[in-house]
Short mmCIF file of C-alpha atoms in Angstrom, two decimals:
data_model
loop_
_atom_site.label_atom_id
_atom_site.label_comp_id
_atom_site.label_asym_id
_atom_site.label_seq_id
_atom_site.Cartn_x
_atom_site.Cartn_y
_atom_site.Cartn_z
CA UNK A 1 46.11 -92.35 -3.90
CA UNK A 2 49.01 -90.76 -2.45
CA UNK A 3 48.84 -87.54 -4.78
CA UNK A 4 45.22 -87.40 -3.73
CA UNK A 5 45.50 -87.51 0.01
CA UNK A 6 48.57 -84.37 -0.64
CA UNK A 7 45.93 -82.64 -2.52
CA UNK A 8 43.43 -82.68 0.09
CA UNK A 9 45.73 -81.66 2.79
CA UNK A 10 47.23 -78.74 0.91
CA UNK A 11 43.90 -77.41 0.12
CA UNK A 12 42.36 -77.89 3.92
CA UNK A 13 45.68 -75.76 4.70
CA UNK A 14 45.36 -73.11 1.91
CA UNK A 15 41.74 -72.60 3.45
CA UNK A 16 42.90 -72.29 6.96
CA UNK A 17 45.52 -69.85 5.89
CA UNK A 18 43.15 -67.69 4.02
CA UNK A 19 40.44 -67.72 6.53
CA UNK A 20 42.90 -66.91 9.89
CA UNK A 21 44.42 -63.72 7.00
CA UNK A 22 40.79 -63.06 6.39
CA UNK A 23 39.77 -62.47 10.14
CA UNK A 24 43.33 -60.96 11.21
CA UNK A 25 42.39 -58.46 8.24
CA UNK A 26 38.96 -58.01 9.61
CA UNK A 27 40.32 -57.21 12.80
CA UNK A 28 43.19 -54.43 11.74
CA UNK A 29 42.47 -50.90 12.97
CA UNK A 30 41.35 -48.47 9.68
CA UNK A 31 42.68 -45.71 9.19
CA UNK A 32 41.53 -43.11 6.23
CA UNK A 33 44.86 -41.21 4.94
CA UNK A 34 42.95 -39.31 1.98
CA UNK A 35 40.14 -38.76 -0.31
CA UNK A 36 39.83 -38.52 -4.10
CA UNK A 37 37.34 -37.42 -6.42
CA UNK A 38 36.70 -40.10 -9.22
CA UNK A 39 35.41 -37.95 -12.21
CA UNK A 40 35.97 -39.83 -15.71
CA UNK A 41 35.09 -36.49 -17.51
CA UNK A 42 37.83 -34.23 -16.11
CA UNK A 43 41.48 -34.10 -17.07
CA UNK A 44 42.18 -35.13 -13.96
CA UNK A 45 39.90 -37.93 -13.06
CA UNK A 46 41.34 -39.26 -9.87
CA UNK A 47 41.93 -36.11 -8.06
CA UNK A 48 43.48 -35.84 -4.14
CA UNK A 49 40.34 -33.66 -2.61
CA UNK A 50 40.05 -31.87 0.14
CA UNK A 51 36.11 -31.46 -0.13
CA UNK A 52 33.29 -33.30 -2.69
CA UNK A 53 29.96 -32.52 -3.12
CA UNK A 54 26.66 -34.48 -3.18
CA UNK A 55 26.20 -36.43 -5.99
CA UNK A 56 29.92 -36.86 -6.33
CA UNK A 57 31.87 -40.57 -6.46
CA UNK A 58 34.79 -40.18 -4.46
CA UNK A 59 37.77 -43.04 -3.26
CA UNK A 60 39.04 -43.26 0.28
CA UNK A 61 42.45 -44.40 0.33
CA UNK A 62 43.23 -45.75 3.88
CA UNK A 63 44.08 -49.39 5.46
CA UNK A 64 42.27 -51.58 7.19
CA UNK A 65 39.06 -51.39 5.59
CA UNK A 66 38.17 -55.36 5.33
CA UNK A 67 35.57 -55.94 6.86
CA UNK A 68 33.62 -52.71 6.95
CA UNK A 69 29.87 -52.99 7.82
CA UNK A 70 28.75 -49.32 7.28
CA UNK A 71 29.77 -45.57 6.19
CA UNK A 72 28.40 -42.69 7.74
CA UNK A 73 29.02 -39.35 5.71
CA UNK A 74 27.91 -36.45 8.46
CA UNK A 75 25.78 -38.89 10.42
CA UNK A 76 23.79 -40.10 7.10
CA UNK A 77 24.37 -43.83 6.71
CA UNK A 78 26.02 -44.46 3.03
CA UNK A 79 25.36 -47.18 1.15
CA UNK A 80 29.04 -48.70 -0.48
CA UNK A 81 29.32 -51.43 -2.80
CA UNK A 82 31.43 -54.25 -1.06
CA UNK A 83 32.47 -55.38 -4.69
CA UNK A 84 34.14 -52.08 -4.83
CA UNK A 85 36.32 -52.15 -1.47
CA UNK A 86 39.30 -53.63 -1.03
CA UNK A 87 41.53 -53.30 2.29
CA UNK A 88 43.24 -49.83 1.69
CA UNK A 89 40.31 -48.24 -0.76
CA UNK A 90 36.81 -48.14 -0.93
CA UNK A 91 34.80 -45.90 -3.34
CA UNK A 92 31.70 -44.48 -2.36
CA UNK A 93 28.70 -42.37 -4.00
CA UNK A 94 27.70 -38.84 -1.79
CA UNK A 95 23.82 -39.34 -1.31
CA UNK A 96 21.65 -36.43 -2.28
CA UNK A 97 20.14 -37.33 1.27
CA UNK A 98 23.34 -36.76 2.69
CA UNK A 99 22.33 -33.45 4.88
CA UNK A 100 24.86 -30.46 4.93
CA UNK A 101 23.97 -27.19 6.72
CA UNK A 102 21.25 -29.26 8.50
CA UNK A 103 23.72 -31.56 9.90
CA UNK A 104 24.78 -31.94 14.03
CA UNK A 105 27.47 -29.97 14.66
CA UNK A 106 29.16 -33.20 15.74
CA UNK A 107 29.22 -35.18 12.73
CA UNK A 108 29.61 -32.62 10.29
CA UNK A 109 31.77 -32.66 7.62
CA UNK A 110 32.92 -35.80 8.95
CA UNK A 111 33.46 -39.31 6.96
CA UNK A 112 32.75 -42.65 10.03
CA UNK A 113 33.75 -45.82 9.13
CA UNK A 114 32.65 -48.63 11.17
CA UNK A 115 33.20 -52.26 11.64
CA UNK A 116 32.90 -55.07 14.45
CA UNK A 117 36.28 -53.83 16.81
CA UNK A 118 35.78 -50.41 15.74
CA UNK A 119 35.05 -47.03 14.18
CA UNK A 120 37.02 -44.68 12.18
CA UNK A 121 36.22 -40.70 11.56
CA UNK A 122 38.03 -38.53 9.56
CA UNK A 123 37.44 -34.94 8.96
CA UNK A 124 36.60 -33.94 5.66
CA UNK A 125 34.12 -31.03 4.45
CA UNK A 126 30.77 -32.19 2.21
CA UNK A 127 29.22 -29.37 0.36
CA UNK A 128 25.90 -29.45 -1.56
CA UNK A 129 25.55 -28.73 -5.02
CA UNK A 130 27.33 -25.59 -6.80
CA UNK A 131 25.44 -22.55 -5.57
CA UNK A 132 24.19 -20.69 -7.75
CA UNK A 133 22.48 -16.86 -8.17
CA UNK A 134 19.38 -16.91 -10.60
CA UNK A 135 17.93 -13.06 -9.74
CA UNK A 136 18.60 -10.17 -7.96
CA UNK A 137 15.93 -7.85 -6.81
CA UNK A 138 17.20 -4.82 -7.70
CA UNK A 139 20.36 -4.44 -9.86
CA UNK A 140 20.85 -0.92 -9.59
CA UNK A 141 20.20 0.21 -5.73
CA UNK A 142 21.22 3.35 -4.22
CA UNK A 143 23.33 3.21 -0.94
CA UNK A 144 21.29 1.93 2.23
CA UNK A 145 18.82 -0.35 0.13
CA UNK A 146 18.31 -4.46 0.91
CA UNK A 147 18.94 -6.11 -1.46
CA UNK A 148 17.29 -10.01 -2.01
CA UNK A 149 20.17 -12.53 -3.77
CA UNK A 150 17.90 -15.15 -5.33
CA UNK A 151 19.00 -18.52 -6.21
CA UNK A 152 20.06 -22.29 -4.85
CA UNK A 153 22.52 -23.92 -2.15
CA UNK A 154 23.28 -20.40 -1.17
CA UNK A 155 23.99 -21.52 2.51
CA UNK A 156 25.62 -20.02 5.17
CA UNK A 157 26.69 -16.85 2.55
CA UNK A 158 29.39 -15.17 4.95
CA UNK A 159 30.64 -12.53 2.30
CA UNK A 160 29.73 -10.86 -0.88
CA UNK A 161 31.94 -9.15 -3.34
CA UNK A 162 30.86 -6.35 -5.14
CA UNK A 163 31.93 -4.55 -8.50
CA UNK A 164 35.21 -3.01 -7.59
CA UNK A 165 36.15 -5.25 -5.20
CA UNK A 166 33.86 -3.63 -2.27
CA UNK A 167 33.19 -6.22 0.28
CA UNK A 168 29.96 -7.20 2.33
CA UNK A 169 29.90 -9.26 5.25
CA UNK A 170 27.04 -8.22 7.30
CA UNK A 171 24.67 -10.56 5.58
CA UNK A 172 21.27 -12.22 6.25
CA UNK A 173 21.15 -16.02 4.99
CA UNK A 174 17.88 -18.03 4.17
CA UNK A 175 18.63 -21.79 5.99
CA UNK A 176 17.33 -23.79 2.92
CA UNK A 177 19.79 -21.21 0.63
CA UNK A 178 17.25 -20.20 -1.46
CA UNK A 179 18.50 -16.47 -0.96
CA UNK A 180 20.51 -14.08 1.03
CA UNK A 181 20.10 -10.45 1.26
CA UNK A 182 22.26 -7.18 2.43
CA UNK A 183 22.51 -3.62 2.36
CA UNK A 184 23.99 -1.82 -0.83
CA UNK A 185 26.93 0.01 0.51
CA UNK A 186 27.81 3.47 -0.52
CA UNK A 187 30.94 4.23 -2.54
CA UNK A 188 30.31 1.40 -5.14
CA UNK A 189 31.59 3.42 -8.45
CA UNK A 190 32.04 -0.37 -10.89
CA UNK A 191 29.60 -2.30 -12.40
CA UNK A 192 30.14 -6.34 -13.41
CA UNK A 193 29.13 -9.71 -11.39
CA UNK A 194 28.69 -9.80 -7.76
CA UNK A 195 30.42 -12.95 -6.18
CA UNK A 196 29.18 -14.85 -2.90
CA UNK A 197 31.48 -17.40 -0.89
CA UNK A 198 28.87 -19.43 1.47
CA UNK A 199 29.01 -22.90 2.71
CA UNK A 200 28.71 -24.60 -0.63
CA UNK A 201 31.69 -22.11 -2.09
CA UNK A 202 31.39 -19.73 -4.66
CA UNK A 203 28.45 -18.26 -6.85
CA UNK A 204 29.22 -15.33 -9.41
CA UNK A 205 26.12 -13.83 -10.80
CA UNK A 206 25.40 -12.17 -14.40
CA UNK A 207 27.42 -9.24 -15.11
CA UNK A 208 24.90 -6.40 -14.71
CA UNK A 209 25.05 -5.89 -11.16
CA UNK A 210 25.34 -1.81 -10.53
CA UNK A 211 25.92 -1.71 -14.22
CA UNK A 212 24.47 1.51 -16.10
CA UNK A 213 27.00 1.45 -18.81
CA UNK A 214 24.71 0.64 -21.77
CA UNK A 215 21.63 3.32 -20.15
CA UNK A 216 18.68 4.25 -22.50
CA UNK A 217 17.40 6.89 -20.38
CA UNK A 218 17.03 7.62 -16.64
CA UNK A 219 15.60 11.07 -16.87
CA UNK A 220 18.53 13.03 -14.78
CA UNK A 221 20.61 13.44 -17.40
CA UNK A 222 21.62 9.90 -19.35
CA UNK A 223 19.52 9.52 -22.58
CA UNK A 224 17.31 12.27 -24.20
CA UNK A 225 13.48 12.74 -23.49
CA UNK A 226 11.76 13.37 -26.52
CA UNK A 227 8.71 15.59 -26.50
CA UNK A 228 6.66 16.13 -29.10
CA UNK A 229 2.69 16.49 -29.20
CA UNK A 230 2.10 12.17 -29.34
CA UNK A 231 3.99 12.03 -26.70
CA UNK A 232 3.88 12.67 -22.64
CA UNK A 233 6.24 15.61 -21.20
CA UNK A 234 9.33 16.16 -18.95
CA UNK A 235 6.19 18.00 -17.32
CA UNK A 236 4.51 14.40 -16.76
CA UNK A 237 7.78 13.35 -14.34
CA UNK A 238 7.69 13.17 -10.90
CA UNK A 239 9.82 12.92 -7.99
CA UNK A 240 11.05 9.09 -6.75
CA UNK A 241 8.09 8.85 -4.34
CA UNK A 242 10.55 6.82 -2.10
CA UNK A 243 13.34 9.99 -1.92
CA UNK A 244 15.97 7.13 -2.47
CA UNK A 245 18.43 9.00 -4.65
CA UNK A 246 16.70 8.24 -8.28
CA UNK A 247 15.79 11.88 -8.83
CA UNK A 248 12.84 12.28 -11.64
CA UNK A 249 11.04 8.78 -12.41
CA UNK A 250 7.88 8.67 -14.79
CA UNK A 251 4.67 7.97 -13.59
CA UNK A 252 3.58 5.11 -16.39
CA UNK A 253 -0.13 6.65 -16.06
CA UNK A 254 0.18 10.57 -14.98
CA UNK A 255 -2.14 12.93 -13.36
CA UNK A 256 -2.65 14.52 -16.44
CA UNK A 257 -3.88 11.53 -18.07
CA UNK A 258 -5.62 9.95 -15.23
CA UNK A 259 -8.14 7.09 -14.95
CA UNK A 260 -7.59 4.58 -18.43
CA UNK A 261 -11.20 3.27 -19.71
CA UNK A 262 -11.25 -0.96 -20.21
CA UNK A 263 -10.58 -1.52 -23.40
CA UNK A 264 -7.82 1.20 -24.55
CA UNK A 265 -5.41 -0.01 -26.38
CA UNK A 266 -3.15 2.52 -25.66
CA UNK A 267 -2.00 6.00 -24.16
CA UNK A 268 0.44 8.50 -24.76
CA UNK A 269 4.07 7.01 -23.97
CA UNK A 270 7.23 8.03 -22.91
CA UNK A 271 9.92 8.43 -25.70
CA UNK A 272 13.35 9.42 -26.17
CA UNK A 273 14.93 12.12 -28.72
CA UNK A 274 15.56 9.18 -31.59
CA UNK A 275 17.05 10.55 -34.91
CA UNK A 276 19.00 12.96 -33.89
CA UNK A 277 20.27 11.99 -30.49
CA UNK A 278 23.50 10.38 -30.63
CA UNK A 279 22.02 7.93 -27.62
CA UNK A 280 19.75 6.38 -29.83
CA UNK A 281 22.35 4.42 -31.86
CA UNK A 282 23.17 1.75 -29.96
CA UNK A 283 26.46 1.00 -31.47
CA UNK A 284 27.69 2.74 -28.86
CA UNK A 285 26.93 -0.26 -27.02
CA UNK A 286 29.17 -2.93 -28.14
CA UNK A 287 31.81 -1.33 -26.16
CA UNK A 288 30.42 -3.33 -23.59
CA UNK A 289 28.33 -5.75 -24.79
CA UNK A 290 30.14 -7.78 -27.89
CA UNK A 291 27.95 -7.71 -31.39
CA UNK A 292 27.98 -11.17 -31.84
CA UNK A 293 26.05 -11.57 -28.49
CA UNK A 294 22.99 -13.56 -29.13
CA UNK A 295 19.47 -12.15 -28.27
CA UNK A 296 18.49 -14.38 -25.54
CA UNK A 297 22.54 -13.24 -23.34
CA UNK A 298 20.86 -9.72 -23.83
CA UNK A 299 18.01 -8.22 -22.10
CA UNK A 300 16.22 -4.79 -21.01
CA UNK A 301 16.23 -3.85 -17.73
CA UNK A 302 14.76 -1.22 -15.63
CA UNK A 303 13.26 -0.13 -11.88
CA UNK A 304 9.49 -0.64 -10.81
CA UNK A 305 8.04 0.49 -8.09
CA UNK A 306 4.53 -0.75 -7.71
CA UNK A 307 3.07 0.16 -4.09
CA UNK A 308 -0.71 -1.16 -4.63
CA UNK A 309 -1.17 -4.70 -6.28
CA UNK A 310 -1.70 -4.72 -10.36
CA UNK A 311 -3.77 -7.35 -11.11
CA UNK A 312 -6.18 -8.61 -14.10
CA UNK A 313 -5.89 -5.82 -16.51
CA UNK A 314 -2.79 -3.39 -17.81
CA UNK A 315 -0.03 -3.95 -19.89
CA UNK A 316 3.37 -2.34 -20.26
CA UNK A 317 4.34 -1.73 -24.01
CA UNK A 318 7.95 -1.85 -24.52
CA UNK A 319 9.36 -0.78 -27.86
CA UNK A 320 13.11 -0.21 -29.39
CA UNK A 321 12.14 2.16 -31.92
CA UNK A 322 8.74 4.28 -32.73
CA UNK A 323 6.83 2.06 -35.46
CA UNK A 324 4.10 0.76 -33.56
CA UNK A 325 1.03 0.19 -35.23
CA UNK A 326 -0.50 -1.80 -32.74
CA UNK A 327 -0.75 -2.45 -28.98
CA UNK A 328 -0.05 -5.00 -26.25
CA UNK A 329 -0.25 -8.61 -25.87
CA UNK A 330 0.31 -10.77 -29.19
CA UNK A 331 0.05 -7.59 -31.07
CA UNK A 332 1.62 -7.94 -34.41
CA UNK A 333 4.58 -5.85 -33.73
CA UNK A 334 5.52 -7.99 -30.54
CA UNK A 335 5.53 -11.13 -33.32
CA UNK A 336 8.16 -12.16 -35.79
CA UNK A 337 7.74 -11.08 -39.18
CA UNK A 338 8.99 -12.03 -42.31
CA UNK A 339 8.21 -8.35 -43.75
CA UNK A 340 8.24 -6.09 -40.86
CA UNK A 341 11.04 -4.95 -38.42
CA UNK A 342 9.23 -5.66 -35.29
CA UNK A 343 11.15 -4.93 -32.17
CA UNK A 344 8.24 -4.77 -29.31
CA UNK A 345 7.09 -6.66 -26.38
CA UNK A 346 4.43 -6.23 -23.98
CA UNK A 347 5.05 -7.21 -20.65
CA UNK A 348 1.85 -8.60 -18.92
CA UNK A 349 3.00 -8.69 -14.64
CA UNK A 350 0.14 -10.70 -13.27
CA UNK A 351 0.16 -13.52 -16.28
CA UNK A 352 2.87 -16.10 -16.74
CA UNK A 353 4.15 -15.83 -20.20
CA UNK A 354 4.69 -19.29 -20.89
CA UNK A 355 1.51 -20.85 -20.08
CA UNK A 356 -1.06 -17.83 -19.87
CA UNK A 357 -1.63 -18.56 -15.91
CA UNK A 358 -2.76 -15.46 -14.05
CA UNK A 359 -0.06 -15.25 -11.69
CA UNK A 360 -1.54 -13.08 -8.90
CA UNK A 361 -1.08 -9.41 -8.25
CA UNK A 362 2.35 -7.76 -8.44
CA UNK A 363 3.44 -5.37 -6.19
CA UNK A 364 6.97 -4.02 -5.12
CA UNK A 365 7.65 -2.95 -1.32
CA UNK A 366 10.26 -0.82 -2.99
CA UNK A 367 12.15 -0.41 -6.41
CA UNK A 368 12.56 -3.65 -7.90
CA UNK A 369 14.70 -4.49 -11.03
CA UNK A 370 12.32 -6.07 -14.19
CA UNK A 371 14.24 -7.71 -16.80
CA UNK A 372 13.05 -8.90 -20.19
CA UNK A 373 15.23 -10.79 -22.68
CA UNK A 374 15.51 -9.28 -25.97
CA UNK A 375 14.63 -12.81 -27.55
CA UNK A 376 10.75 -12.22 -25.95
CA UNK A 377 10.85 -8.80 -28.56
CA UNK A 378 9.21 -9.00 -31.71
CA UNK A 379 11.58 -10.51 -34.71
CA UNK A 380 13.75 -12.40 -31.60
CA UNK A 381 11.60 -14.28 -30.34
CA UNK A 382 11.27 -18.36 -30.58
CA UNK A 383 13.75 -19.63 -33.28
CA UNK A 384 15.46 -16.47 -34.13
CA UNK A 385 16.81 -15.65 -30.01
CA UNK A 386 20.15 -16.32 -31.44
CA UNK A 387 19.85 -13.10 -33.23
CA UNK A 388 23.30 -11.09 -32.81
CA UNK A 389 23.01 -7.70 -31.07
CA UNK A 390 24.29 -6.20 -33.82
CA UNK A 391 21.26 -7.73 -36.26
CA UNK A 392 19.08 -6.04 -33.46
CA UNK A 393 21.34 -2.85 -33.57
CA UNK A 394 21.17 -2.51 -36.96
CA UNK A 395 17.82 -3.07 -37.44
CA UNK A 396 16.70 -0.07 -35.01
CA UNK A 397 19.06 1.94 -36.89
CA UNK A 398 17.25 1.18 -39.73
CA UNK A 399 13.76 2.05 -39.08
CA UNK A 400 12.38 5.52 -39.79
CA UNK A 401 12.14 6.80 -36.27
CA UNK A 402 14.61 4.99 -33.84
CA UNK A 403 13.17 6.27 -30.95
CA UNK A 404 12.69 3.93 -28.09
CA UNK A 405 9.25 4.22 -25.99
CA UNK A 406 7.86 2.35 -23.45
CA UNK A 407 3.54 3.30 -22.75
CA UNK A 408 0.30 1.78 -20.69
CA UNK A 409 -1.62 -0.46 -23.04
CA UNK A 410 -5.24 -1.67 -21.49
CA UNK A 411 -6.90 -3.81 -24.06
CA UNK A 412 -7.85 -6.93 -23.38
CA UNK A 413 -5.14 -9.81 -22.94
CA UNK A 414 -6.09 -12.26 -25.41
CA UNK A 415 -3.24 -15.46 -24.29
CA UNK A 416 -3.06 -17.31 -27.41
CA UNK A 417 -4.27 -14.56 -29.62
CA UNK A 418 -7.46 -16.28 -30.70
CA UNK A 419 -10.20 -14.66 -29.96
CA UNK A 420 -12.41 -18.01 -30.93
CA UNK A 421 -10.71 -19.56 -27.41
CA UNK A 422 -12.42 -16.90 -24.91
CA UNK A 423 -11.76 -19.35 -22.24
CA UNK A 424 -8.01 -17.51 -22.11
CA UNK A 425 -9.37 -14.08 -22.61
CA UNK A 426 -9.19 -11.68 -19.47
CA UNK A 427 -11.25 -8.57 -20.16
CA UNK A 428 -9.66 -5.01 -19.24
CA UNK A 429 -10.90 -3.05 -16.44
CA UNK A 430 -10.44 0.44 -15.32
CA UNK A 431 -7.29 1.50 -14.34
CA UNK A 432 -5.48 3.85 -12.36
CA UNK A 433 -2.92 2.52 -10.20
CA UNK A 434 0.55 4.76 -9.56
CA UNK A 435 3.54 2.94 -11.28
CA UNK A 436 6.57 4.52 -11.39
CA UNK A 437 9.38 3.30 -13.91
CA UNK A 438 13.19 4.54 -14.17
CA UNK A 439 17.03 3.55 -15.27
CA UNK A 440 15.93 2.03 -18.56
CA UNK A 441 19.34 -0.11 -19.83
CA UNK A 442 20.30 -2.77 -21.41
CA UNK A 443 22.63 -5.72 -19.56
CA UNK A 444 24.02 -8.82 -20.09
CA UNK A 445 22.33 -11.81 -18.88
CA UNK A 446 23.10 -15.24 -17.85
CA UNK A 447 24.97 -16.47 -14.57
CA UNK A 448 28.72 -17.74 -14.69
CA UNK A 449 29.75 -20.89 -13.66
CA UNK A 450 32.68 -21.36 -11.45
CA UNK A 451 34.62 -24.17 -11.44
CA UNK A 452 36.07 -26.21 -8.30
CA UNK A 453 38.96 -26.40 -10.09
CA UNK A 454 39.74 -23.48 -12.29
CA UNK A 455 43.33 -24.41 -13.02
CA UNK A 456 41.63 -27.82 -15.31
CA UNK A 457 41.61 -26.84 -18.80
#
């Protein structure tokens, strides 16, 4: 009886003494010391930060935290797993809610804890998501042109770094950071990525900004114009309409061809010398692009400008070497083949390639950069866009005539090249809208990631 009456009391006291620590606790100032990111698939996977993202589980190392009721992360109220917190750490995941650039001046980048006798804030920056670049309108601009950055969390961009190092800060910013834009500088002699640092950090985009090292033809002197009776003349150039700087352009439909009837499948094109120009062997290339790059890290790119709207009919015919037999959308030689060496494409502006959609009409309010992966050409395509460059190389080097050619086609665009399904059939129409196309090249594609922590292997 004895041993159970000692029991008793020592529990009744072990209660009192937990529940008087328990409130004493509760009632301890907080303070937050530091912050780490908790990421089980890094090297270092409890890493001392001095920012985190949204999305990100971080731990707040502090004292005083029993007894927290709520966490505000820039004024958004965070929901925290009280399993999870113990006096001197709580971990905590950043909403996607959580706003950033949208956030009051007065709570941003800030971290609030709060409990009955008090609140705690501690200043600590919260960036969205990686920004990232996905397009740029034109990729090879002459001195005093805007150009439009394209992409996501692109906040707040305050500089931009150029090929060579040349810096931008005089820059226009989209709030939602869906783009920023600037004016292309003069003196920019490199070619390679263009870096932004914005509000979110750093984006680096593909390496084929201001980059004419691997040119086809640009008709003032880089690449060959072939002329021969199939094909239009150096007569059949023009002046850049828009006196930026390009020099000649061609005129995809010239004066001398005029007004194309529905139904054509195809005019004269422009082509380049081929055999016997040096230009036309692309080896040359994999100075700058390595062999084993795979079709779809490769593509075509050249300038458009496109002053009245192109819609419903016309097709550009792209080709990398002169052995076309037939013309424009799902034409054989824009197919894979078993037999054939097919390297064309068509490229249809107002239809989305993917699902046959008519898109609307295109237009440019100036030159504008097009660029077509080499896995949408011919034997590249689908399954085979791991294709090497030098596979693709080789096989223009190959064919009889390797001269590449680009012309109008306006047939009628036939989407899933059955002509039993006319319900995706859009006839041709007359056509003679002025399109003028220059700086033919071929770039790298493909955006580089950059890492919050580059040191991490």
């Amino acid at each position: 009886m004895k041993i159970l009456k000692y029991f008793t009391i020592s529990l009744l006291a072990s209660l009192f003494i937990t529940a008087c620590s328990d409130e004493d606790a509760s009632n301890a100032s907080m303070a937050i010391n530091k912050v780490y990111l908790e990421d089980v698939k890094s090297s270092v996977p409890d890493r001392e930060v001095t920012f985190a993202r949204l999305g990100q589980l971080i731990r707040i190392e502090g004292s005083g935290f029993t007894g927290l009721k709520k966490i505000y992360i820039n004024g958004y109220e965070t929901y925290f797993n009280n399993a999870l917190l113990t006096d001197k750490n709580v971990w905590v995941t950043l909403n996607q809610n959580t706003p950033v650039s949208t956030a009051s001046e007065d709570v941003r980048n800030t971290i609030t804890f709060v409990k009955d006798n008090g609140t705690c804030t501690y200043s600590f920056i919260i960036r969205s998501a990686s920004p990232s670049i996905s397009s740029i309108s034109c990729t090879l601009p002459q001195p005093g042109e805007t150009v439009i950055v394209k992409g996501s969390n692109l906040e707040e961009t305050s500089e931009v770094t150029l090929p060579g190092g040349v810096v931008v800060n005089e820059i226009t910013n989209d709030e939602d950071g869906k783009w920023f834009s600037f004016v292309m500088p003069s003196g920019v002699a490199e070619g390679g990525s263009l870096t932004s640092t914005g509000a979110n950090g750093t984006a680096i985009s593909a390496p084929n900004f201001n980059d004419n090292s691997c040119y086809i033809i640009n008709f003032d002197g880089k690449g060959t114009q072939g002329t021969w009776s199939a094909t239009l003349q150096t007569s059949d150039l023009v002046e850049d309409p828009l006196n930026s700087g390009r020099g000649k352009v061609a005129m995809l439909i010239p004066e001398s061809i005029g007004t194309v009837k529905a139904g054509t499948s195809s005019i004269k094109g422009y082509w380049t010398a081929g055999n016997d120009d040096p230009d036309d062997d692309w080896s040359r290339m994999t100075k700058f692009i390595p062999a084993t790059t795979p079709a779809d890290s490769i593509a075509l790119q050249f300038d458009i400008y496109c002053p009245q709207p192109w819609d419903k009919s016309g097709q550009l015919e792209i080709t990398l070497q002169n052995n076309l037999s037939n013309y424009g959308w799902q034409s054989a030689c824009t197919r894979h083949s078993d037999e054939y060496i097919n390297q064309a494409c068509a490229w249809v502006p107002w239809m989305d390639r993917e699902t046959g959609e008519l898109t609307g009409p295109f237009q440019t309010s100036g030159w504008q950069t097009v660029t077509i992966p080499l896995s949408w050409f011919g034997n590249y395509t689908g399954e085979y866009a791991s294709t090497p460059f030098s596979k693709i190389i080789a096989d223009k080097n190959a064919g009889s005539y390797r001269n590449f050619g680009f012309l109008f086609c306006n047939s009628d665009v036939d989407f899933d090249g059955d002509a039993s399904t006319e319900n995706d059939i859009t006839p041709s129409q007359a056509f003679n809208l002025p399109i003028y196309l220059d700086n033919f090249r071929i770039v790298r594609i493909g955006g580089k990631s950059v890492s919050d922590y580059p040191e991490e292997k």
